mmCIF file of C-alpha atoms and ligand atoms in Angstrom:
data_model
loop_
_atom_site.group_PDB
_atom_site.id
_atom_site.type_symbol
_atom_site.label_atom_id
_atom_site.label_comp_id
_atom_site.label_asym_id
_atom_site.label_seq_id
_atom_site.Cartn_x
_atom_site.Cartn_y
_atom_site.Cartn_z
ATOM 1 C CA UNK A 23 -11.590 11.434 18.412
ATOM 2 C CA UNK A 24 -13.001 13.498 15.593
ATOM 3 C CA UNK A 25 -11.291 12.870 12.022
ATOM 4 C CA UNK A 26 -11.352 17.115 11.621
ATOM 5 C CA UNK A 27 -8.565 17.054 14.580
ATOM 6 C CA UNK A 28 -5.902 16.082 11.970
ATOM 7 C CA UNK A 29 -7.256 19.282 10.191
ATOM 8 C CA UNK A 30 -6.081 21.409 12.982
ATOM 9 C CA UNK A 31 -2.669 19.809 13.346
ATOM 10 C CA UNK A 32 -1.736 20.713 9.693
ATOM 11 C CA UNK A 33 -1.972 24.172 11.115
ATOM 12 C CA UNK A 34 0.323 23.661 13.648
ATOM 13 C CA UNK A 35 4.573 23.898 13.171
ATOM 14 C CA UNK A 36 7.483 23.366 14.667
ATOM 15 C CA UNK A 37 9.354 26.253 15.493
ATOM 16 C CA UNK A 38 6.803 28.406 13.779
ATOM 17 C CA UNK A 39 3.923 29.755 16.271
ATOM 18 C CA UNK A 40 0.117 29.887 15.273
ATOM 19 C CA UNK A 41 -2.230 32.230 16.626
ATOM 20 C CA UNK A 42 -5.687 31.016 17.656
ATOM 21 C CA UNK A 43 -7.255 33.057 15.970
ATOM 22 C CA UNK A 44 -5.605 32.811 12.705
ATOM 23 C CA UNK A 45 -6.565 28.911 12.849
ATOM 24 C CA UNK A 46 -9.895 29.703 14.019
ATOM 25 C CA UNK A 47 -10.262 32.088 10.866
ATOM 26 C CA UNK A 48 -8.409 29.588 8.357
ATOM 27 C CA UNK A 49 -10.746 27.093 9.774
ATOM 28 C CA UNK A 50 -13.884 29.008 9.910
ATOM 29 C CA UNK A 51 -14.341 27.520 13.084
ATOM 30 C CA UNK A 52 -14.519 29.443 16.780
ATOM 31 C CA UNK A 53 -11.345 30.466 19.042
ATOM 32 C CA UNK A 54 -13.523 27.954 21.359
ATOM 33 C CA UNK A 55 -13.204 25.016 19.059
ATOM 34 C CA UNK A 56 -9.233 25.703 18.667
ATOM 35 C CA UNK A 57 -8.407 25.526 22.195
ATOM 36 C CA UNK A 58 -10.676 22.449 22.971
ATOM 37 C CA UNK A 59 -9.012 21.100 19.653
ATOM 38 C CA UNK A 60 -5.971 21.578 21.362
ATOM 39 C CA UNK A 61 -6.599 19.867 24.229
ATOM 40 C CA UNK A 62 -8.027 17.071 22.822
ATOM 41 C CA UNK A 63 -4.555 16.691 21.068
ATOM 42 C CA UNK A 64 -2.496 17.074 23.739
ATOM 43 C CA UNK A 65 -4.575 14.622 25.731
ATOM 44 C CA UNK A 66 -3.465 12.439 22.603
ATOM 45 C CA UNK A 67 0.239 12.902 23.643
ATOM 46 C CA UNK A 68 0.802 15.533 20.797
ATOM 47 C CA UNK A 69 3.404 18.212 22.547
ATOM 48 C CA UNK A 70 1.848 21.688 21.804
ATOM 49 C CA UNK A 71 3.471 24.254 23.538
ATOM 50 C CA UNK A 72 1.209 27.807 23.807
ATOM 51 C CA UNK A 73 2.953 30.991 23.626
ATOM 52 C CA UNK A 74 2.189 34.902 23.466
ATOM 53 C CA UNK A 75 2.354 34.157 19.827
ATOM 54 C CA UNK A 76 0.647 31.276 19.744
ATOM 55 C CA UNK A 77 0.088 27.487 19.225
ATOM 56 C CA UNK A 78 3.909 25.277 18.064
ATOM 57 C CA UNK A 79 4.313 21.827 17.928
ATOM 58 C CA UNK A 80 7.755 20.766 20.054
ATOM 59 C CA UNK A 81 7.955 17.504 17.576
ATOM 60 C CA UNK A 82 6.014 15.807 15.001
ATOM 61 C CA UNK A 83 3.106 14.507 16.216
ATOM 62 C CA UNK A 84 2.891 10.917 15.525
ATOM 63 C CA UNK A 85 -1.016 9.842 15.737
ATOM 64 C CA UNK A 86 -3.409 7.477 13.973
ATOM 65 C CA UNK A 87 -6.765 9.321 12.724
ATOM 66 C CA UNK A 88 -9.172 6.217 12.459
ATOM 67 C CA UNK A 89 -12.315 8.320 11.313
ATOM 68 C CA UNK A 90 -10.331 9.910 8.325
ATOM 69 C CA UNK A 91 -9.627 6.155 7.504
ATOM 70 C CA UNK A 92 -12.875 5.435 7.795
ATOM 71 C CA UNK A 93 -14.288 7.663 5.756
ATOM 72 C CA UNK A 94 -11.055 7.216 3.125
ATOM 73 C CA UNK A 95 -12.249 3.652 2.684
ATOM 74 C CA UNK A 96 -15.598 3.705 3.071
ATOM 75 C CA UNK A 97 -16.978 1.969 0.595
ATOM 76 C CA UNK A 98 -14.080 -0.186 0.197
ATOM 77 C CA UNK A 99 -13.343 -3.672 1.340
ATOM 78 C CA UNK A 100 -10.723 -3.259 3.702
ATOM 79 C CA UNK A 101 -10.747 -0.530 6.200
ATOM 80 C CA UNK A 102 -14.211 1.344 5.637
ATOM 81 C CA UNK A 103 -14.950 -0.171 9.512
ATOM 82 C CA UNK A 104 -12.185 0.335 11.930
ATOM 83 C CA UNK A 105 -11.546 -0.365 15.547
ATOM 84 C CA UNK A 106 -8.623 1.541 17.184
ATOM 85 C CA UNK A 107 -7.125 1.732 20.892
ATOM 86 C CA UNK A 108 -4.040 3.653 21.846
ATOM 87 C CA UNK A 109 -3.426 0.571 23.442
ATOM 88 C CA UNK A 110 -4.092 -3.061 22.915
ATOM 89 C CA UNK A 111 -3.046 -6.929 24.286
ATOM 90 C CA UNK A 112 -2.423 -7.653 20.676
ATOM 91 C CA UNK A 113 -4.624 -6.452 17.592
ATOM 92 C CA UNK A 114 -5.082 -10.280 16.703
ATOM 93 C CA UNK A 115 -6.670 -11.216 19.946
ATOM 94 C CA UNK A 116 -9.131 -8.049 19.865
ATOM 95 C CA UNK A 117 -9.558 -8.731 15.890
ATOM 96 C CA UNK A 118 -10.350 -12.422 16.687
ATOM 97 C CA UNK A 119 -13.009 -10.945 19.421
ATOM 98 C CA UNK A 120 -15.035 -9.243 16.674
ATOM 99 C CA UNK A 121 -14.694 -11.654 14.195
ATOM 100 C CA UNK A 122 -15.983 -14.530 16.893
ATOM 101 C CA UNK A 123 -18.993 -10.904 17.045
ATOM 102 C CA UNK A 124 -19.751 -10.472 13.865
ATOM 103 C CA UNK A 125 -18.002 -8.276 12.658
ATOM 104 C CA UNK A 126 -17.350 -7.108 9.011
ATOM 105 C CA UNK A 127 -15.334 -8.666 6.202
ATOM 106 C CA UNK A 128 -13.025 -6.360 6.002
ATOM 107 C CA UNK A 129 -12.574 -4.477 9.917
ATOM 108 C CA UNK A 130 -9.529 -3.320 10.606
ATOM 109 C CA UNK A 131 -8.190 -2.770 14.139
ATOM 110 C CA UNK A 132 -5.235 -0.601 14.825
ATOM 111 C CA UNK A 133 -3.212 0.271 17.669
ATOM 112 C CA UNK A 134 -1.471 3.211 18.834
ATOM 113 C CA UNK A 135 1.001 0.263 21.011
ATOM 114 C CA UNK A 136 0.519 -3.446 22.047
ATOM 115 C CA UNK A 137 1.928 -4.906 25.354
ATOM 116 C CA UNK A 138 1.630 -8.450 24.101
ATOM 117 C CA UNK A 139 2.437 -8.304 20.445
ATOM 118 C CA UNK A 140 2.906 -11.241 18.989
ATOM 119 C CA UNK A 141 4.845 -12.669 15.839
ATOM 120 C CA UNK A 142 4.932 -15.893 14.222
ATOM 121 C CA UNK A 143 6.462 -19.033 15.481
ATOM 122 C CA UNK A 144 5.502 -17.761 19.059
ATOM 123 C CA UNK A 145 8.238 -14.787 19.031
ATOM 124 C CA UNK A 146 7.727 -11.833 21.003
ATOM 125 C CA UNK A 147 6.736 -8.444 18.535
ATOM 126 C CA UNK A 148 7.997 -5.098 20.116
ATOM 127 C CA UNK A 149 5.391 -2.748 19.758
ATOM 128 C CA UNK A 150 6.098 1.083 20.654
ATOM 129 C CA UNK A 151 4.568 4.151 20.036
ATOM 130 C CA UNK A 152 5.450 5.102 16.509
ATOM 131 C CA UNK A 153 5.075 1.950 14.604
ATOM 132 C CA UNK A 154 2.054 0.705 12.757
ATOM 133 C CA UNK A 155 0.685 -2.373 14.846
ATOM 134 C CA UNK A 156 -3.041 -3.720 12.415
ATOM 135 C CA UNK A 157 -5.165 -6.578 11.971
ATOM 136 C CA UNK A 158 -7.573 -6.990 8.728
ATOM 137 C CA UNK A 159 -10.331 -9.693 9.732
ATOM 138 C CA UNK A 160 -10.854 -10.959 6.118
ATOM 139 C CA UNK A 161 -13.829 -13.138 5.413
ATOM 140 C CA UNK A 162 -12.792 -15.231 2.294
ATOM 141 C CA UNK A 163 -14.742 -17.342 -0.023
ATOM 142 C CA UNK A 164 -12.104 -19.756 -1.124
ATOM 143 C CA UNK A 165 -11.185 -22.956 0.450
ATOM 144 C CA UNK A 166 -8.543 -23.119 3.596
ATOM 145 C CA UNK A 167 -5.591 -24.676 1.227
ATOM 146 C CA UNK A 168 -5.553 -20.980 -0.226
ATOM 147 C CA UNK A 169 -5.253 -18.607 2.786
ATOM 148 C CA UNK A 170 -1.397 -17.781 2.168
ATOM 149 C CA UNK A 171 -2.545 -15.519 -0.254
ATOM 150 C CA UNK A 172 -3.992 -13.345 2.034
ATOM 151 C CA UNK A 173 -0.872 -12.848 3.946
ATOM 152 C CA UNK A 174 1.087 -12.505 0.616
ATOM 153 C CA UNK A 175 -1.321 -9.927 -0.168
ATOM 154 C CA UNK A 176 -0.458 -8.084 2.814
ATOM 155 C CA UNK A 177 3.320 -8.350 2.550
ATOM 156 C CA UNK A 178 3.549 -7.346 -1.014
ATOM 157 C CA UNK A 179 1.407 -3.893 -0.127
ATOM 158 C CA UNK A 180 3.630 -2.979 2.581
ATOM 159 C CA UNK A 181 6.465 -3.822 0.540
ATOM 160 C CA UNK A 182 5.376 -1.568 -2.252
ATOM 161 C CA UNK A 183 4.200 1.237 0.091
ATOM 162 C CA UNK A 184 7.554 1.506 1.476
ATOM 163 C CA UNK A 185 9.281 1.337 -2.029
ATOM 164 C CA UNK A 186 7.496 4.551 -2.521
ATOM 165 C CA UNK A 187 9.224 6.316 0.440
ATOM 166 C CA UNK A 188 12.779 5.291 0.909
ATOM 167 C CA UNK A 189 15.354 4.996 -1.566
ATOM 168 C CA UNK A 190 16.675 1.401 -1.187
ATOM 169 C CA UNK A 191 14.366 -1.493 -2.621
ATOM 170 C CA UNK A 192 12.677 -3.095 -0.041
ATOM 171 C CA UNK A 193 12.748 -7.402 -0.910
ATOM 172 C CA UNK A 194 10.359 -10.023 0.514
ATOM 173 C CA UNK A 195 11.327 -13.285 2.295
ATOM 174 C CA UNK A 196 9.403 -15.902 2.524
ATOM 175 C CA UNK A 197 6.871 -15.872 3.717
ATOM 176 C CA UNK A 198 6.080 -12.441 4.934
ATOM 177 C CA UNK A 199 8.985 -10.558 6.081
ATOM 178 C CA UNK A 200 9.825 -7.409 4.596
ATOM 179 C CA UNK A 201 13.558 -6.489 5.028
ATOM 180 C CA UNK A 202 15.864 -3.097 3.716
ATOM 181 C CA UNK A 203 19.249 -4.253 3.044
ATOM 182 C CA UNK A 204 19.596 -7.255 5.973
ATOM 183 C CA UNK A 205 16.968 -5.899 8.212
ATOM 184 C CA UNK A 206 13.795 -6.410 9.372
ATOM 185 C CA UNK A 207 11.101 -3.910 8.632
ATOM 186 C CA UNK A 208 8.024 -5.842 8.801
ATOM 187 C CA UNK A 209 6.340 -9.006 9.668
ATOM 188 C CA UNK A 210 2.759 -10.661 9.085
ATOM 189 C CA UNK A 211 0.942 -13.176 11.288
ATOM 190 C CA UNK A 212 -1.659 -14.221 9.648
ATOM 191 C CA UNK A 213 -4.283 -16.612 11.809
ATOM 192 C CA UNK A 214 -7.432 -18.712 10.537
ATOM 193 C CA UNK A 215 -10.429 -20.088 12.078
ATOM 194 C CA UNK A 216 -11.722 -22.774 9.572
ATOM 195 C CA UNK A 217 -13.773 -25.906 9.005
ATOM 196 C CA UNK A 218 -11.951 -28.929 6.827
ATOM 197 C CA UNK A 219 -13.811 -27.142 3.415
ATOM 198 C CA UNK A 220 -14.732 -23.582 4.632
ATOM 199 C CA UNK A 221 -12.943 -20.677 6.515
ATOM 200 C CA UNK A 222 -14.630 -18.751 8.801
ATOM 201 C CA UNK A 223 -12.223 -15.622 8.778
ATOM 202 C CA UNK A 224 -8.364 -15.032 8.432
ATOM 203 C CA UNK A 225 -6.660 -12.457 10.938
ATOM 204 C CA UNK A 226 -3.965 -10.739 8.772
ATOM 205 C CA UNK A 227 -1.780 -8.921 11.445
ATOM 206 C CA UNK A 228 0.869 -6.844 10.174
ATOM 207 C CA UNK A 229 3.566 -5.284 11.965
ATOM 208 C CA UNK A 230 5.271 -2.357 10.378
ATOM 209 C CA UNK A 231 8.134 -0.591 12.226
ATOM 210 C CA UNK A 232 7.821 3.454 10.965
ATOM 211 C CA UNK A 233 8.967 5.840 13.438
ATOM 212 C CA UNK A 234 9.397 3.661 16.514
ATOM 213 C CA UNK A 235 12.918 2.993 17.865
ATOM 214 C CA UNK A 236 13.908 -0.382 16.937
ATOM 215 C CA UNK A 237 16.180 -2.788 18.323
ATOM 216 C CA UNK A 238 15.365 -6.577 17.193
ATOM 217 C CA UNK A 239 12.562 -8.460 16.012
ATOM 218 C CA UNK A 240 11.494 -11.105 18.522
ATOM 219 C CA UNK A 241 15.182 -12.691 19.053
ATOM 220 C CA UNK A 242 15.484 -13.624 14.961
ATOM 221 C CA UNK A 243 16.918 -10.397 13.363
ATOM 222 C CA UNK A 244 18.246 -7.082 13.888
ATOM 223 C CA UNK A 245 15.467 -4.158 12.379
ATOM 224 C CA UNK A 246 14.808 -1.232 10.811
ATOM 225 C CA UNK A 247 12.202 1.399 10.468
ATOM 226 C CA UNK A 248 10.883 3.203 7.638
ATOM 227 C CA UNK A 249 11.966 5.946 8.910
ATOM 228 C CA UNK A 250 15.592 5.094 9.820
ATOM 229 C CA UNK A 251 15.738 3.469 5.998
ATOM 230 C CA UNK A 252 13.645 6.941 4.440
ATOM 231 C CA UNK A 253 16.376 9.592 6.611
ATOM 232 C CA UNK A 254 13.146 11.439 8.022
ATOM 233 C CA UNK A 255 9.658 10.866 10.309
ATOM 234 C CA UNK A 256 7.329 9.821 8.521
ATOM 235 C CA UNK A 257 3.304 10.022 8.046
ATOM 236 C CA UNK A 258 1.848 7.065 9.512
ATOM 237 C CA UNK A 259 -1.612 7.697 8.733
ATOM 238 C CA UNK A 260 -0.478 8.218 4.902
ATOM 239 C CA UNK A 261 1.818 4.792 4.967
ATOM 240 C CA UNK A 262 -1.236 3.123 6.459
ATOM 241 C CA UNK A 263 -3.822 4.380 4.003
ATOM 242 C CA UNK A 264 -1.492 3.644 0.821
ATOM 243 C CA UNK A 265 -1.067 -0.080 2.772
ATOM 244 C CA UNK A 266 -4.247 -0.581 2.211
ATOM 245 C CA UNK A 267 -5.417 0.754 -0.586
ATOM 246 C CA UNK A 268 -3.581 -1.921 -2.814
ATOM 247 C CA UNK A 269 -4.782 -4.682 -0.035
ATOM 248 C CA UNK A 270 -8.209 -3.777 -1.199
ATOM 249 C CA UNK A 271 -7.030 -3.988 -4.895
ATOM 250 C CA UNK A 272 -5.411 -7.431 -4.521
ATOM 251 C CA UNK A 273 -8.521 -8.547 -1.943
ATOM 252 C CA UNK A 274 -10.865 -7.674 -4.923
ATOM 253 C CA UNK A 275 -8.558 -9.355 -7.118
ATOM 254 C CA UNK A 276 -8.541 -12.171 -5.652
ATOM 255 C CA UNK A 277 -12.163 -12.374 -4.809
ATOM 256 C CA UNK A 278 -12.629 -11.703 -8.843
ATOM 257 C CA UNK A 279 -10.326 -14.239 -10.263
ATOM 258 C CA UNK A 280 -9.057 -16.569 -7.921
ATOM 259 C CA UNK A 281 -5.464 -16.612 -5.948
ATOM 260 C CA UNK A 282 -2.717 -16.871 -9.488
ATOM 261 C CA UNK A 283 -2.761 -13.158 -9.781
ATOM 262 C CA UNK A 284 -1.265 -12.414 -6.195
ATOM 263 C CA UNK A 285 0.653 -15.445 -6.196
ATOM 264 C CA UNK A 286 2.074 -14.515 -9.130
ATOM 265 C CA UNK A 287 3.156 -11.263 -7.901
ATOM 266 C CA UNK A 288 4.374 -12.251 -4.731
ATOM 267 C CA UNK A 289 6.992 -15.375 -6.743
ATOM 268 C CA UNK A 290 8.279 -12.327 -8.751
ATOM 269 C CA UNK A 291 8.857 -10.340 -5.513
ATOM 270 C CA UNK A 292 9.798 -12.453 -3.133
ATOM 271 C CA UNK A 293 14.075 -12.642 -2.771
ATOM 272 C CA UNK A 294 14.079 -16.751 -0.917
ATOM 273 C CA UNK A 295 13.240 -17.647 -4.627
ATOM 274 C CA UNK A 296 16.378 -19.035 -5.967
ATOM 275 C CA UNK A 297 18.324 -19.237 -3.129
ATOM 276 C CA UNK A 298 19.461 -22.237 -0.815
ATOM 277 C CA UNK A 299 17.756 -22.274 2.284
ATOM 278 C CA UNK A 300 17.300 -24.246 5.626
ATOM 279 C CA UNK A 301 13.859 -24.624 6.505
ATOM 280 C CA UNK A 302 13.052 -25.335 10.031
ATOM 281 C CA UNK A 303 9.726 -26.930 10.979
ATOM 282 C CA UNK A 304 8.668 -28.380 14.141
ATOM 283 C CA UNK A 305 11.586 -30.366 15.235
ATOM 284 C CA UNK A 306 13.158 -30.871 12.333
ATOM 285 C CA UNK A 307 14.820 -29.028 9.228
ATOM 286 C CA UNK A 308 15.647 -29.812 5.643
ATOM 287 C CA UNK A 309 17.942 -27.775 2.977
ATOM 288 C CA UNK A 310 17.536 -26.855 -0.502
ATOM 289 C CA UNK A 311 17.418 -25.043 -2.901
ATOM 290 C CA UNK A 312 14.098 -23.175 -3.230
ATOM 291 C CA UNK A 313 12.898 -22.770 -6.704
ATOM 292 C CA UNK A 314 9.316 -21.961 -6.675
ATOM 293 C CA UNK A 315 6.040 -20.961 -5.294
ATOM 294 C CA UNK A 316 2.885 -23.454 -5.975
ATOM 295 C CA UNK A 317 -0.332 -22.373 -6.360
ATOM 296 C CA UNK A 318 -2.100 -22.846 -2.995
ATOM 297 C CA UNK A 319 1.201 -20.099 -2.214
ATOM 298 C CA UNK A 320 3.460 -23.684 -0.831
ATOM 299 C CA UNK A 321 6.877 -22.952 -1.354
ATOM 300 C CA UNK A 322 8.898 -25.698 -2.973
ATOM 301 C CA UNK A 323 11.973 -26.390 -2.075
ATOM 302 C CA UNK A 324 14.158 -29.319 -4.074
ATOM 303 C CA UNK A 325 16.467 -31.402 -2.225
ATOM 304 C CA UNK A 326 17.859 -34.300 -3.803
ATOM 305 C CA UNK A 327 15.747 -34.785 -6.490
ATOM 306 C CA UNK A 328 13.010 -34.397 -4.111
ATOM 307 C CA UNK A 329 10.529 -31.686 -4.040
ATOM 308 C CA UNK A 330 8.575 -30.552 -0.970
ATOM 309 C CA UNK A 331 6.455 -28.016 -0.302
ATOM 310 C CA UNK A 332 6.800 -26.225 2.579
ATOM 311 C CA UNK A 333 3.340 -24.473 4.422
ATOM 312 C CA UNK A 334 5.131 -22.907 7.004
ATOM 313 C CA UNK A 335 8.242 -22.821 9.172
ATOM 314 C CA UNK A 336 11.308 -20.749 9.629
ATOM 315 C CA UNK A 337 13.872 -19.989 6.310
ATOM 316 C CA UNK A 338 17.026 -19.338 6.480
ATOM 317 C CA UNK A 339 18.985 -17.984 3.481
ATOM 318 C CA UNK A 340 22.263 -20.072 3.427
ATOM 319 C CA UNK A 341 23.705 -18.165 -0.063
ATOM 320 C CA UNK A 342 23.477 -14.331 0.219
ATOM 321 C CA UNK A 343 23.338 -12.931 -2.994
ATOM 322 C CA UNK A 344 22.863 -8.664 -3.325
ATOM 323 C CA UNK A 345 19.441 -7.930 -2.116
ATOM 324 C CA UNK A 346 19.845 -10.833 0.659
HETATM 325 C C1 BTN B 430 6.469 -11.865 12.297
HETATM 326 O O1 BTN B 430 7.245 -11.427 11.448
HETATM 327 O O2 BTN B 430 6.826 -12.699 13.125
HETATM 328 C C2 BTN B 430 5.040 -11.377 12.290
HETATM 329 C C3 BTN B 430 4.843 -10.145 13.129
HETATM 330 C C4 BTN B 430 3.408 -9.682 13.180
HETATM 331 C C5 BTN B 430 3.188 -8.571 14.183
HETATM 332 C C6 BTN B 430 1.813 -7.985 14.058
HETATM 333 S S1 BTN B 430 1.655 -6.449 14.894
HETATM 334 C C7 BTN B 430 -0.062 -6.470 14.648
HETATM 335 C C8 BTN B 430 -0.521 -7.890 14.889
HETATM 336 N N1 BTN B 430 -0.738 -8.093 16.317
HETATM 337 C C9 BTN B 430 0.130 -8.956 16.832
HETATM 338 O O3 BTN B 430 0.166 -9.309 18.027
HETATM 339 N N2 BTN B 430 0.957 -9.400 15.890
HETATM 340 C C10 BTN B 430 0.665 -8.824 14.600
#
């Protein structure tokens, strides 16, 4: 769909009716253009009612506009390329798709909904209208011991992005959850194709519940949504635009001076540090007391005078302190 579409709904208001013609004359565009505008829209699932006085929207309208991403980022590393379906299996297996195709460092593919969404650890990822469902096919030049950092990178932007719209402080859990008070808000699966010294691409798929209903995450936690946690609907296409505008700033960072810089933010952000946790991996588990990140992005957890570093598996705060 055109990007000037979203120009038209900003004339439109609940409650409040439009003439054609006045949006044809604010626009400088023909009665003809307004009505096939509207259509278009309402194709899209966006309730317009029409009325002797005019054109009213019966709710928000809650829709992705991937060309005025496009051209937002173009130019930038992440999303100046982006494929977008109302509906997808999962963004990761359509990102993975382009990626095995060719496609750009830096694509990003969005859905309106996925009927297979996936998170990590195999877990099921409920993915309704509303929320914002993305992959980022990143093309890295470091080695494979470092790709943590890309998911970190995604985690603390969402978590930031967020921070900027509701009034409780968001906190991170290792590795890549982002929770409001004890609840889920968002998740990120990240997925590499690699070589032992080289990595072909990393699929950073983030799920971000906004204005979907929520019930729980995969069978792990109970959730929220941005906008249950911010009182009001809010702008996905905004959210997703200021999500990614400081992934590009950390992806350049990164690409500039190495990992420490993200790491480093992500250890000051993230709430597991500090805390004593149970960390379940394949069939077994340990506890400990975590106490830092490493720089490959490991987290280290002592035990006994022992201290491993843990790649991945599932933590489990055992002290809840404020914040989690
Ligand atoms: C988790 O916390 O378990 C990670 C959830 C990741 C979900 C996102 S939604 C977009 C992308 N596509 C998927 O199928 N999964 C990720």
């Amino acid at each position: 769909m055109s990007g000037s579409y979203r120009a038209f709904l900003r004339h439109l208001h609940i409650g409040e009716p439009v003439s054609g013609a006045k949006i044809a004359a604010d626009m400088g565009v023909s009665r003809v253009a307004v009505w096939k505008a509207m259509e278009s829209l309402r194709k899209r699932g966006v309730k317009i009612a029409a009325g002797r006085d005019g054109y009213l929207l019966e709710e928000p309208a809650d829709l992705l506009f991937p060309d005025d991403l496009e051209r937002l980022f173009a130019g930038a590393r992440i999303g100046h390329r982006v494929l977008y379906r109302e509906q997808a299996d999962s963004t990761q297996d359509m990102a993975r798709k382009a990626a095995e195709g060719g496609c750009e460092d830096g694509t990003l593919v969005v859905a309106e909904t996925q009927t297979s969404g996936r998170g990590r650890l195999g877990r099921r990822w409920d993915s309704d209208r509303g929320g914002l469902w993305f992959t980022v096919v990143i093309r890295p030049r470091g080695p494979p011991s470092v790709v943590q950092v890309y998911s970190y990178m995604a985690s603390l932007s969402v978590r930031e992005a967020v921070a900027e719209l509701v009034p409780e402080r968001p906190w991170l859990k290792w590795p890549n959850d982002v929770f409001i008070g004890g609840r889920k808000l968002s998740g990120v699966l990240t997925e590499v194709a690699a070589s032992t010294d080289e990595v072909r691409y990393v699929l950073v798929g983030v799920g971000l519940n906004v204005n979907n209903p929520v019930g729980s995450v995969g069978e792990a936690y109970s959730a929220t949504s941005v906008k249950e946690a911010a009182g009001r609907f809010v702008d996905r296409n905004d959210l997703l635009a200021s999500v990614l505008s400081r992934m590009n700033t950390r992806y350049e960072q990164c690409e500039r001076d190495g990992p420490a810089a993200v790491i480093g933010a992500y250890r000051r952000s993230c709430s597991t540090i500090g805390k004593k946790v149970r960390v379940a991996y394949g069939d077994g588990s340990m506890e400990g007391l975590a106490v830092g990140i490493d720089e490959t992005g490991a987290l280290e957890v002592r035990s006994g005078g022992r201290l491993t570093k843990v790649h991945s598996g599932d933590v489990t705060h055992l002290r809840v302190s404020a914040g989690g």
